């Protein structure tokens, strides 16, 4: 499972880029968070947390690198706050409609 935390304004580009190569299934969540810079200071105002979008994608092991590459390419601006990618194993997945063990 890839948890990708990206800039909200980059979400569409990321999702479209993934779909272009066949990654259609995903879950999208609006989240707030902070990274190493502990939020952002603009003038005299400090914001502890910034809005981000988290994409949850469970893909086959052999597709992880490709999916990460697309997300990185599409979410990149080069500035602080471009986002994070976390990858973790999933024990099993089931499709409710069919009862099948499947992504
Ligand atoms: N270690 C972490 N654990 C959980 N969530 C994190 C972690 N680091 C960052 N995030 C989430 O990712 C979002 C984007 O983080 P961000 O891109 O600022 O990471 P960073 O490590 O500070 O990198 P950069 O130096 O490029 O800003 C944060 O707002 C937060 O939601
Ligand atoms: Mg940061």
CSV table of N, CA and C and ligand atoms in Angstrom, one decimal:
chain,number,residue,atom,x,y,z
A,1,UNK,N,0.8,-1.2,0.0
A,1,UNK,CA,0.0,0.0,0.0
A,1,UNK,C,0.9,1.2,0.0
A,2,UNK,N,0.6,2.1,-0.9
A,2,UNK,CA,1.3,3.4,-1.0
A,2,UNK,C,0.4,4.5,-0.4
A,3,UNK,N,0.9,5.2,0.6
A,3,UNK,CA,0.2,6.3,1.1
A,3,UNK,C,1.0,7.5,0.6
A,4,UNK,N,0.4,8.3,-0.3
A,4,UNK,CA,1.0,9.4,-0.9
A,4,UNK,C,0.4,10.7,-0.4
A,5,UNK,N,1.1,11.6,0.3
A,5,UNK,CA,0.6,12.8,0.8
A,5,UNK,C,1.1,13.9,-0.2
A,6,UNK,N,0.2,14.6,-0.8
A,6,UNK,CA,0.6,15.5,-1.9
A,6,UNK,C,-0.1,16.9,-1.7
A,7,UNK,N,0.4,17.8,-2.5
A,7,UNK,CA,-0.3,19.2,-2.5
A,7,UNK,C,-1.7,19.0,-3.1
A,8,UNK,N,-2.7,19.6,-2.5
A,8,UNK,CA,-4.0,19.5,-3.0
A,8,UNK,C,-4.1,19.9,-4.5
A,9,UNK,N,-3.4,20.9,-4.9
A,9,UNK,CA,-3.4,21.4,-6.3
A,9,UNK,C,-2.7,20.5,-7.2
A,10,UNK,N,-2.0,19.5,-6.7
A,10,UNK,CA,-1.3,18.5,-7.6
A,10,UNK,C,-2.1,17.2,-7.7
A,11,UNK,N,-3.1,17.1,-7.0
A,11,UNK,CA,-3.9,15.9,-6.9
A,11,UNK,C,-4.4,15.4,-8.2
A,12,UNK,N,-5.0,16.3,-9.0
A,12,UNK,CA,-5.6,15.9,-10.2
A,12,UNK,C,-4.5,15.4,-11.2
A,13,UNK,N,-3.4,16.1,-11.3
A,13,UNK,CA,-2.3,15.7,-12.1
A,13,UNK,C,-1.8,14.3,-11.7
A,14,UNK,N,-1.7,14.1,-10.5
A,14,UNK,CA,-1.2,12.8,-10.0
A,14,UNK,C,-2.2,11.7,-10.3
A,15,UNK,N,-3.4,11.9,-10.0
A,15,UNK,CA,-4.5,10.9,-10.3
A,15,UNK,C,-4.6,10.6,-11.8
A,16,UNK,N,-4.5,11.6,-12.6
A,16,UNK,CA,-4.6,11.4,-14.1
A,16,UNK,C,-3.4,10.7,-14.6
A,17,UNK,N,-2.2,11.0,-14.0
A,17,UNK,CA,-1.0,10.3,-14.5
A,17,UNK,C,-1.1,8.9,-14.1
A,18,UNK,N,-1.6,8.5,-13.0
A,18,UNK,CA,-1.7,7.1,-12.5
A,18,UNK,C,-2.7,6.4,-13.5
A,19,UNK,N,-3.8,7.1,-13.8
A,19,UNK,CA,-4.8,6.4,-14.6
A,19,UNK,C,-4.3,6.2,-16.0
A,20,UNK,N,-3.5,7.1,-16.5
A,20,UNK,CA,-2.9,6.9,-17.8
A,20,UNK,C,-2.2,5.6,-18.0
A,21,UNK,N,-1.6,5.1,-17.0
A,21,UNK,CA,-0.9,3.8,-17.1
A,21,UNK,C,-1.7,2.6,-16.4
A,22,UNK,N,-2.9,2.9,-16.1
A,22,UNK,CA,-3.8,1.8,-15.6
A,22,UNK,C,-4.0,1.7,-14.1
A,23,UNK,N,-3.5,2.6,-13.3
A,23,UNK,CA,-3.8,2.6,-11.9
A,23,UNK,C,-5.0,3.4,-11.6
A,24,UNK,N,-6.2,2.7,-11.6
A,24,UNK,CA,-7.4,3.4,-11.4
A,24,UNK,C,-7.9,3.4,-10.0
A,25,UNK,N,-7.7,2.3,-9.3
A,25,UNK,CA,-8.3,2.2,-7.9
A,25,UNK,C,-7.5,3.0,-6.9
A,26,UNK,N,-8.1,3.9,-6.2
A,26,UNK,CA,-7.5,4.6,-5.1
A,26,UNK,C,-8.5,5.2,-4.2
A,27,UNK,N,-8.0,5.6,-3.0
A,27,UNK,CA,-8.8,6.3,-2.1
A,27,UNK,C,-8.2,7.7,-1.8
A,28,UNK,N,-9.0,8.7,-1.8
A,28,UNK,CA,-8.5,10.1,-1.7
A,28,UNK,C,-9.0,10.7,-0.4
A,29,UNK,N,-8.2,11.2,0.4
A,29,UNK,CA,-8.6,11.9,1.7
A,29,UNK,C,-8.0,13.3,1.8
A,30,UNK,N,-8.9,14.2,2.2
A,30,UNK,CA,-8.4,15.5,2.6
A,30,UNK,C,-7.8,15.5,4.0
A,31,UNK,N,-6.6,15.8,4.1
A,31,UNK,CA,-5.9,15.8,5.4
A,31,UNK,C,-5.2,17.1,5.8
A,32,UNK,N,-4.8,17.2,7.0
A,32,UNK,CA,-3.9,18.3,7.3
A,32,UNK,C,-2.7,17.7,8.0
A,33,UNK,N,-1.5,18.3,7.8
A,33,UNK,CA,-0.3,17.8,8.4
A,33,UNK,C,0.8,18.7,8.4
A,34,UNK,N,1.9,18.2,8.8
A,34,UNK,CA,3.1,19.0,8.8
A,34,UNK,C,4.3,18.1,8.6
A,35,UNK,N,5.4,18.7,8.1
A,35,UNK,CA,6.6,18.0,7.9
A,35,UNK,C,7.7,18.6,8.7
A,36,UNK,N,8.9,18.5,8.2
A,36,UNK,CA,10.1,18.9,8.9
A,36,UNK,C,10.1,20.4,9.3
A,37,UNK,N,9.5,21.2,8.5
A,37,UNK,CA,9.5,22.6,8.8
A,37,UNK,C,8.4,23.0,9.8
A,38,UNK,N,7.7,22.1,10.3
A,38,UNK,CA,6.7,22.3,11.4
A,38,UNK,C,5.7,23.3,10.9
A,39,UNK,N,5.2,23.2,9.7
A,39,UNK,CA,4.2,24.1,9.2
A,39,UNK,C,4.9,25.2,8.4
A,40,UNK,N,4.3,26.3,8.4
A,40,UNK,CA,4.8,27.4,7.5
A,40,UNK,C,4.6,28.8,8.2
A,41,UNK,N,5.5,29.7,8.0
A,41,UNK,CA,5.4,31.0,8.5
A,41,UNK,C,5.3,32.0,7.3
A,42,UNK,N,4.2,32.7,7.3
A,42,UNK,CA,4.0,33.7,6.2
A,42,UNK,C,3.9,35.1,6.9
A,43,UNK,N,4.9,35.9,6.7
A,43,UNK,CA,4.9,37.2,7.5
A,43,UNK,C,5.0,36.9,8.9
A,44,UNK,N,4.0,37.4,9.7
A,44,UNK,CA,4.0,37.2,11.1
A,44,UNK,C,3.1,36.0,11.5
A,45,UNK,N,2.4,35.4,10.6
A,45,UNK,CA,1.4,34.3,10.9
A,45,UNK,C,2.1,33.0,10.7
A,46,UNK,N,2.0,32.1,11.7
A,46,UNK,CA,2.5,30.8,11.6
A,46,UNK,C,1.3,29.8,11.5
A,47,UNK,N,1.4,28.9,10.5
A,47,UNK,CA,0.4,27.8,10.4
A,47,UNK,C,1.0,26.5,10.8
A,48,UNK,N,0.5,25.9,11.8
A,48,UNK,CA,1.1,24.6,12.3
A,48,UNK,C,0.8,23.5,11.4
A,49,UNK,N,-0.3,23.5,10.7
A,49,UNK,CA,-0.6,22.4,9.8
A,49,UNK,C,-1.1,23.0,8.5
A,50,UNK,N,-0.8,22.2,7.4
A,50,UNK,CA,-1.2,22.6,6.1
A,50,UNK,C,-2.1,21.6,5.5
A,51,UNK,N,-3.1,22.0,4.7
A,51,UNK,CA,-3.9,21.0,4.0
A,51,UNK,C,-3.1,20.3,2.9
A,52,UNK,N,-3.4,19.0,2.9
A,52,UNK,CA,-2.7,18.1,1.9
A,52,UNK,C,-3.8,17.1,1.5
A,53,UNK,N,-3.5,16.3,0.5
A,53,UNK,CA,-4.4,15.2,0.1
A,53,UNK,C,-3.6,14.0,0.2
A,54,UNK,N,-4.2,13.0,0.8
A,54,UNK,CA,-3.6,11.7,0.9
A,54,UNK,C,-4.3,10.7,0.0
A,55,UNK,N,-3.4,10.1,-0.8
A,55,UNK,CA,-3.9,9.0,-1.8
A,55,UNK,C,-3.5,7.7,-1.2
A,56,UNK,N,-4.4,6.8,-1.1
A,56,UNK,CA,-4.2,5.4,-0.6
A,56,UNK,C,-4.3,4.5,-1.8
A,57,UNK,N,-3.3,3.8,-2.1
A,57,UNK,CA,-3.3,2.9,-3.3
A,57,UNK,C,-2.7,1.5,-2.9
A,58,UNK,N,-3.4,0.5,-3.1
A,58,UNK,CA,-2.9,-0.8,-2.9
A,58,UNK,C,-2.6,-1.4,-4.3
A,59,UNK,N,-1.4,-1.7,-4.6
A,59,UNK,CA,-1.0,-2.2,-5.9
A,59,UNK,C,-0.1,-3.5,-5.7
A,60,UNK,N,0.0,-4.2,-6.8
A,60,UNK,CA,0.9,-5.4,-6.8
A,60,UNK,C,2.3,-5.0,-6.5
A,61,UNK,N,3.0,-5.9,-5.9
A,61,UNK,CA,4.4,-5.6,-5.5
A,61,UNK,C,5.2,-5.1,-6.7
A,62,UNK,N,5.1,-5.7,-7.8
A,62,UNK,CA,5.9,-5.4,-9.0
A,62,UNK,C,5.5,-4.0,-9.6
A,63,UNK,N,4.4,-3.4,-9.1
A,63,UNK,CA,4.0,-2.1,-9.7
A,63,UNK,C,4.3,-1.0,-8.8
A,64,UNK,N,4.9,-1.3,-7.6
A,64,UNK,CA,5.1,-0.2,-6.6
A,64,UNK,C,6.1,0.9,-7.2
A,65,UNK,N,7.2,0.4,-7.8
A,65,UNK,CA,8.2,1.4,-8.2
A,65,UNK,C,7.6,2.3,-9.3
A,66,UNK,N,6.8,1.7,-10.2
A,66,UNK,CA,6.2,2.5,-11.3
A,66,UNK,C,5.3,3.5,-10.8
A,67,UNK,N,4.4,3.1,-9.8
A,67,UNK,CA,3.4,4.0,-9.2
A,67,UNK,C,4.2,5.1,-8.5
A,68,UNK,N,5.2,4.8,-7.7
A,68,UNK,CA,5.9,5.8,-7.0
A,68,UNK,C,6.6,6.8,-8.0
A,69,UNK,N,7.1,6.3,-9.1
A,69,UNK,CA,7.7,7.2,-10.1
A,69,UNK,C,6.7,8.2,-10.6
A,70,UNK,N,5.5,7.7,-10.9
A,70,UNK,CA,4.5,8.6,-11.5
A,70,UNK,C,4.1,9.7,-10.5
A,71,UNK,N,3.9,9.2,-9.3
A,71,UNK,CA,3.4,10.2,-8.2
A,71,UNK,C,4.5,11.2,-8.0
A,72,UNK,N,5.8,10.8,-7.9
A,72,UNK,CA,6.9,11.7,-7.7
A,72,UNK,C,7.0,12.7,-8.8
A,73,UNK,N,6.9,12.3,-10.1
A,73,UNK,CA,7.0,13.2,-11.2
A,73,UNK,C,5.8,14.2,-11.2
A,74,UNK,N,4.6,13.7,-11.0
A,74,UNK,CA,3.5,14.6,-11.1
A,74,UNK,C,3.3,15.5,-9.9
A,75,UNK,N,3.8,15.1,-8.7
A,75,UNK,CA,3.6,15.9,-7.5
A,75,UNK,C,4.7,16.9,-7.2
A,76,UNK,N,5.8,16.8,-8.0
A,76,UNK,CA,7.0,17.6,-7.8
A,76,UNK,C,6.9,19.1,-8.2
A,77,UNK,N,7.3,19.9,-7.2
A,77,UNK,CA,7.5,21.3,-7.6
A,77,UNK,C,9.0,21.7,-7.3
A,78,UNK,N,9.6,21.0,-6.3
A,78,UNK,CA,10.9,21.3,-5.9
A,78,UNK,C,11.0,22.2,-4.7
A,79,UNK,N,9.8,22.6,-4.2
A,79,UNK,CA,9.7,23.4,-3.0
A,79,UNK,C,9.4,22.6,-1.7
A,80,UNK,N,9.7,23.1,-0.6
A,80,UNK,CA,9.3,22.4,0.7
A,80,UNK,C,7.8,22.1,0.6
A,81,UNK,N,7.5,21.0,1.1
A,81,UNK,CA,6.1,20.6,1.2
A,81,UNK,C,5.5,19.9,0.0
A,82,UNK,N,6.4,19.4,-0.8
A,82,UNK,CA,5.9,18.6,-2.0
A,82,UNK,C,5.2,17.3,-1.6
A,83,UNK,N,5.6,16.8,-0.4
A,83,UNK,CA,4.8,15.6,0.0
A,83,UNK,C,5.7,14.5,0.4
A,84,UNK,N,5.1,13.4,0.8
A,84,UNK,CA,5.8,12.2,1.2
A,84,UNK,C,5.1,11.0,0.6
A,85,UNK,N,5.9,9.9,0.6
A,85,UNK,CA,5.4,8.6,0.1
A,85,UNK,C,5.8,7.6,1.1
A,86,UNK,N,4.8,6.9,1.6
A,86,UNK,CA,5.0,5.8,2.5
A,86,UNK,C,4.5,4.5,1.9
A,87,UNK,N,5.4,3.5,2.0
A,87,UNK,CA,5.0,2.2,1.4
A,87,UNK,C,5.0,1.1,2.5
A,88,UNK,N,3.9,0.4,2.6
A,88,UNK,CA,3.8,-0.7,3.6
A,88,UNK,C,3.1,-1.9,3.1
A,89,UNK,N,3.4,-3.0,3.6
A,89,UNK,CA,2.8,-4.3,3.2
A,89,UNK,C,1.3,-4.4,3.5
A,90,UNK,N,0.6,-5.0,2.7
A,90,UNK,CA,-0.8,-5.3,3.0
A,90,UNK,C,-1.0,-6.8,3.1
A,91,UNK,N,-1.6,-7.3,4.2
A,91,UNK,CA,-1.7,-8.7,4.4
A,91,UNK,C,-2.7,-9.4,3.4
A,92,UNK,N,-3.8,-8.8,3.2
A,92,UNK,CA,-4.8,-9.3,2.2
A,92,UNK,C,-5.8,-8.3,1.8
A,93,UNK,N,-6.4,-8.5,0.7
A,93,UNK,CA,-7.5,-7.6,0.2
A,93,UNK,C,-8.6,-8.4,-0.3
A,94,UNK,N,-9.8,-8.0,-0.1
A,94,UNK,CA,-11.0,-8.7,-0.6
A,94,UNK,C,-11.9,-7.8,-1.4
A,95,UNK,N,-12.5,-8.3,-2.4
A,95,UNK,CA,-13.6,-7.5,-3.1
A,95,UNK,C,-14.9,-8.0,-2.5
A,96,UNK,N,-15.6,-7.1,-1.9
A,96,UNK,CA,-16.9,-7.4,-1.2
A,96,UNK,C,-17.9,-8.0,-2.2
A,97,UNK,N,-18.0,-7.5,-3.4
A,97,UNK,CA,-19.0,-7.9,-4.3
A,97,UNK,C,-18.9,-9.4,-4.7
A,98,UNK,N,-17.6,-9.8,-4.9
A,98,UNK,CA,-17.4,-11.2,-5.3
A,98,UNK,C,-17.0,-12.1,-4.2
A,99,UNK,N,-16.5,-11.6,-3.1
A,99,UNK,CA,-16.0,-12.4,-2.1
A,99,UNK,C,-14.6,-12.9,-2.4
A,100,UNK,N,-14.1,-12.5,-3.5
A,100,UNK,CA,-12.7,-12.9,-3.9
A,100,UNK,C,-11.6,-12.2,-3.2
A,101,UNK,N,-10.5,-12.9,-3.0
A,101,UNK,CA,-9.3,-12.3,-2.5
A,101,UNK,C,-8.7,-11.6,-3.6
A,102,UNK,N,-8.8,-10.3,-3.8
A,102,UNK,CA,-8.3,-9.6,-4.9
A,102,UNK,C,-8.1,-8.1,-4.7
A,103,UNK,N,-7.3,-7.5,-5.4
A,103,UNK,CA,-7.1,-6.0,-5.3
A,103,UNK,C,-8.3,-5.3,-6.0
B,1,LIG,N1,7.2,11.7,9.1
B,1,LIG,C1,5.9,11.9,8.7
B,1,LIG,N2,4.9,11.1,9.2
B,1,LIG,C2,3.7,11.3,8.8
B,1,LIG,N3,3.3,12.3,7.9
B,1,LIG,C3,4.3,13.1,7.4
B,1,LIG,C4,5.6,12.9,7.8
B,1,LIG,N4,6.4,13.9,7.2
B,1,LIG,C5,5.5,14.5,6.4
B,1,LIG,N5,4.2,14.1,6.6
B,1,LIG,C6,3.0,14.5,5.9
B,1,LIG,O1,3.4,14.9,4.6
B,1,LIG,C7,3.0,16.3,4.4
B,1,LIG,C8,4.0,16.9,3.5
B,1,LIG,O2,5.3,16.9,4.1
B,1,LIG,P1,6.5,17.6,3.5
B,1,LIG,O3,6.5,17.5,2.1
B,1,LIG,O4,6.5,19.0,4.1
B,1,LIG,O5,7.7,16.7,4.1
B,1,LIG,P2,9.1,17.2,4.6
B,1,LIG,O6,9.7,15.9,5.1
B,1,LIG,O7,9.0,18.4,5.4
B,1,LIG,O8,9.8,17.5,3.2
B,1,LIG,P3,10.3,19.0,2.6
B,1,LIG,O9,11.6,19.3,3.3
B,1,LIG,O10,10.4,18.8,1.2
B,1,LIG,O11,9.2,19.9,3.0
B,1,LIG,C9,2.9,16.9,5.8
B,1,LIG,O12,2.0,18.0,5.8
B,1,LIG,C10,2.4,15.7,6.6
B,1,LIG,O13,1.0,15.6,6.4
B,2,LIG,MG1,8.2,20.1,4.8
